[in-house]
PDB file of C-alpha atoms in Angstrom:
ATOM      1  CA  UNK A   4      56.931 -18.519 -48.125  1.00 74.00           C
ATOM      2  CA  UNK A   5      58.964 -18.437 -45.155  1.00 80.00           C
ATOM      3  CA  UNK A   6      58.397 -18.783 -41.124  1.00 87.00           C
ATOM      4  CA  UNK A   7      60.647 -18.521 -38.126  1.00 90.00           C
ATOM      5  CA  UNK A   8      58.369 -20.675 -36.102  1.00 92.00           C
ATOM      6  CA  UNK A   9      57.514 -23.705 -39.067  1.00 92.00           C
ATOM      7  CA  UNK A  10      59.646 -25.525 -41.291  1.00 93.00           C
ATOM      8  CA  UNK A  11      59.347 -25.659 -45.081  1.00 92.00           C
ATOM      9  CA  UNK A  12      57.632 -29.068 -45.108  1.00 94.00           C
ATOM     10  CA  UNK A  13      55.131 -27.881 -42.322  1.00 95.00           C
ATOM     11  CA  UNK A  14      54.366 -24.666 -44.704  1.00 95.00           C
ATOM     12  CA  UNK A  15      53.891 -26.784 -48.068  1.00 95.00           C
ATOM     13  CA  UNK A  16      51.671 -29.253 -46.243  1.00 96.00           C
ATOM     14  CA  UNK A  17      49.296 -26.399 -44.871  1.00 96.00           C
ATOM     15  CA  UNK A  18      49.562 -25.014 -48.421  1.00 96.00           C
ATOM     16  CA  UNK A  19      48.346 -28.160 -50.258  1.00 97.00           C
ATOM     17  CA  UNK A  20      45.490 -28.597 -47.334  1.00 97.00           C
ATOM     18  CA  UNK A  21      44.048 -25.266 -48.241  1.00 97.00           C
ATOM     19  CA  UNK A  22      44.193 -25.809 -51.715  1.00 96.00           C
ATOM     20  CA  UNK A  23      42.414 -29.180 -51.395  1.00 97.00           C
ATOM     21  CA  UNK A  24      39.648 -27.859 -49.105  1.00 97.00           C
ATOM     22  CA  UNK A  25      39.553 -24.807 -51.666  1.00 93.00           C
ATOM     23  CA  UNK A  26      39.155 -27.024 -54.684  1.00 92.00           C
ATOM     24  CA  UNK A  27      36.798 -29.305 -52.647  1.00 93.00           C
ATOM     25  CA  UNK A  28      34.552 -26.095 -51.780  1.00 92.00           C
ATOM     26  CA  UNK A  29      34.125 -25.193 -55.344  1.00 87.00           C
ATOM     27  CA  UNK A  30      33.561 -28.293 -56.797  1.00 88.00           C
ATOM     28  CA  UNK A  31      30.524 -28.717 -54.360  1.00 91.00           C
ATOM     29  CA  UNK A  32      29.225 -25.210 -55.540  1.00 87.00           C
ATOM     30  CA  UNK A  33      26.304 -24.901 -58.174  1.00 85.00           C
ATOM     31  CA  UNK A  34      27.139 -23.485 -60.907  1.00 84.00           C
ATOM     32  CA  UNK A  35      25.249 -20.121 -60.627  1.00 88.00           C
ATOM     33  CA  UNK A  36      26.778 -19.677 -57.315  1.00 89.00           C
ATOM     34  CA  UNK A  37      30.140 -20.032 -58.374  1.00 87.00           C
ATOM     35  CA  UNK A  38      29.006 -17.206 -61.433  1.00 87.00           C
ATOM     36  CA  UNK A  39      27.876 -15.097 -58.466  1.00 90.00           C
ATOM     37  CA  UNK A  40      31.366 -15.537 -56.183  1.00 90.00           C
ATOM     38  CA  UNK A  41      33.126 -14.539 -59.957  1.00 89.00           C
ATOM     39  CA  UNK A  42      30.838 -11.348 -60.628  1.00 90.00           C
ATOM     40  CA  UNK A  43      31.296 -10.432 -56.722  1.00 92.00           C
ATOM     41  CA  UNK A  44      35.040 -10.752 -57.266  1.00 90.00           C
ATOM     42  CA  UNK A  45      34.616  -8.551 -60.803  1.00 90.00           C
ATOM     43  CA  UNK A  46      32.587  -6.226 -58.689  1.00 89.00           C
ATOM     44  CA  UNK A  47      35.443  -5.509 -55.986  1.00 88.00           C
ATOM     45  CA  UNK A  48      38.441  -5.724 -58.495  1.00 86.00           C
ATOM     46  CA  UNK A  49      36.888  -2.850 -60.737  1.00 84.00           C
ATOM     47  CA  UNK A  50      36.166  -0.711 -57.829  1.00 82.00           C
ATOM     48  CA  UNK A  51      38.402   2.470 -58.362  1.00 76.00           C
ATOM     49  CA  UNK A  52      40.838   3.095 -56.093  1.00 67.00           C
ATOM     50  CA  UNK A  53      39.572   5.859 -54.416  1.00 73.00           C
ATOM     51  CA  UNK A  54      42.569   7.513 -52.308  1.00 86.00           C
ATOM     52  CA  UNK A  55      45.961   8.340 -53.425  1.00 87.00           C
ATOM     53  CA  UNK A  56      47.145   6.516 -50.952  1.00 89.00           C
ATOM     54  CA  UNK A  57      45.256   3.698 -52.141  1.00 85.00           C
ATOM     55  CA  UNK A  58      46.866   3.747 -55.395  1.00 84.00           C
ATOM     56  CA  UNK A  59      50.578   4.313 -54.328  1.00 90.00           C
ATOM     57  CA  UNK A  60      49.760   1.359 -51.639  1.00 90.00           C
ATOM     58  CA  UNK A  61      49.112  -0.807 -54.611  1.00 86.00           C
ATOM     59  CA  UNK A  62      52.226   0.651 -56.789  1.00 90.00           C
ATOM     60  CA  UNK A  63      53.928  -0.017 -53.916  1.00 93.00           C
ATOM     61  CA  UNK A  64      52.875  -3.626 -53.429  1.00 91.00           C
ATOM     62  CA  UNK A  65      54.441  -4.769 -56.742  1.00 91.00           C
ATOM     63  CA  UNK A  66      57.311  -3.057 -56.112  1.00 95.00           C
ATOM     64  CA  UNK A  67      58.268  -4.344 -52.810  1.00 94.00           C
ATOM     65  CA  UNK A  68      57.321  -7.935 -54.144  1.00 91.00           C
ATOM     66  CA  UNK A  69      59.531  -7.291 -57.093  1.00 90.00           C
ATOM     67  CA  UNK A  70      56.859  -8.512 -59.275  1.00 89.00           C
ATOM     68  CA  UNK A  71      56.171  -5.407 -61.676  1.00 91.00           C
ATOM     69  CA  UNK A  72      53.301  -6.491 -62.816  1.00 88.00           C
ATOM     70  CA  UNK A  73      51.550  -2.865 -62.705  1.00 88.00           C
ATOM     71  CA  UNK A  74      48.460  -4.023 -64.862  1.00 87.00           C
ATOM     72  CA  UNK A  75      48.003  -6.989 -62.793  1.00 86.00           C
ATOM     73  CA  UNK A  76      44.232  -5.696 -62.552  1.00 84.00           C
ATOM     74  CA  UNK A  77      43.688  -5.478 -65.812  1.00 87.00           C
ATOM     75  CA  UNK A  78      45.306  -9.230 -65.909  1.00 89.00           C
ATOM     76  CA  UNK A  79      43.617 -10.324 -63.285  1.00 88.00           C
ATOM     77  CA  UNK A  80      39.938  -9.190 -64.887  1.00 88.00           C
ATOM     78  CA  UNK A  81      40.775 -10.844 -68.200  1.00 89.00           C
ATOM     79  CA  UNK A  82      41.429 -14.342 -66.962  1.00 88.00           C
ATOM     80  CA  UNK A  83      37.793 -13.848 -64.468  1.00 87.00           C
ATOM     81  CA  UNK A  84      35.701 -12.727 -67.801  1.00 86.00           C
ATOM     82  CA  UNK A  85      37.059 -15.969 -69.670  1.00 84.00           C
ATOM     83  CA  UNK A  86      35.005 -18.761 -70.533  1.00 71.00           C
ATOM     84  CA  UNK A  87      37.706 -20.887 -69.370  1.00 64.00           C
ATOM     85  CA  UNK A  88      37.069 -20.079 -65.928  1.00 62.00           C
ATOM     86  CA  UNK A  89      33.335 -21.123 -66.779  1.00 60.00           C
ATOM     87  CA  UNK A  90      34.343 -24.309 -66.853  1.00 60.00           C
ATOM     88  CA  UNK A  91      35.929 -25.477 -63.999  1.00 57.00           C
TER      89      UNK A  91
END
């Protein structure tokens, strides 16, 4: 992450404080409505894209990021159907 205006520090801190209050939001959520923020999530990842321009904006998006990770969907589903994630 990078900024013209902010230094690294400043970044990292902001970072960390959104991760906290994140973790701190979750941790205060029932159980059935953290299920129902997962199965929304499933929901909107398995939505087909539904424009070609849709899908060559997402091709695109690993490719500028230099990532490469063109089944990061199918990734992405896997690790928010495992039980693991259940348990947080």
């Amino acid at each position: 992450v990078q900024s013209a205006d902010y230094s690294p520090v400043h970044l990292a801190d902001r970072i960390h404080a959104c991760m906290r209050e994140a973790h701190k939001k979750i941790k205060q959520m029932g159980a059935r409505e953290f299920e129902d923020h997962i199965e929304a999530l499933l929901l909107l990842k398995v939505e087909k894209l539904v424009t070609l321009k849709q899908d060559t904006s997402a091709i695109w998006g690993e490719i500028s990021t230099r990532y490469y990770q063109f089944m990061r969907l199918d990734s992405e589903l896997k690790v928010l159907r495992s039980p693991a994630l259940t348990k947080l």
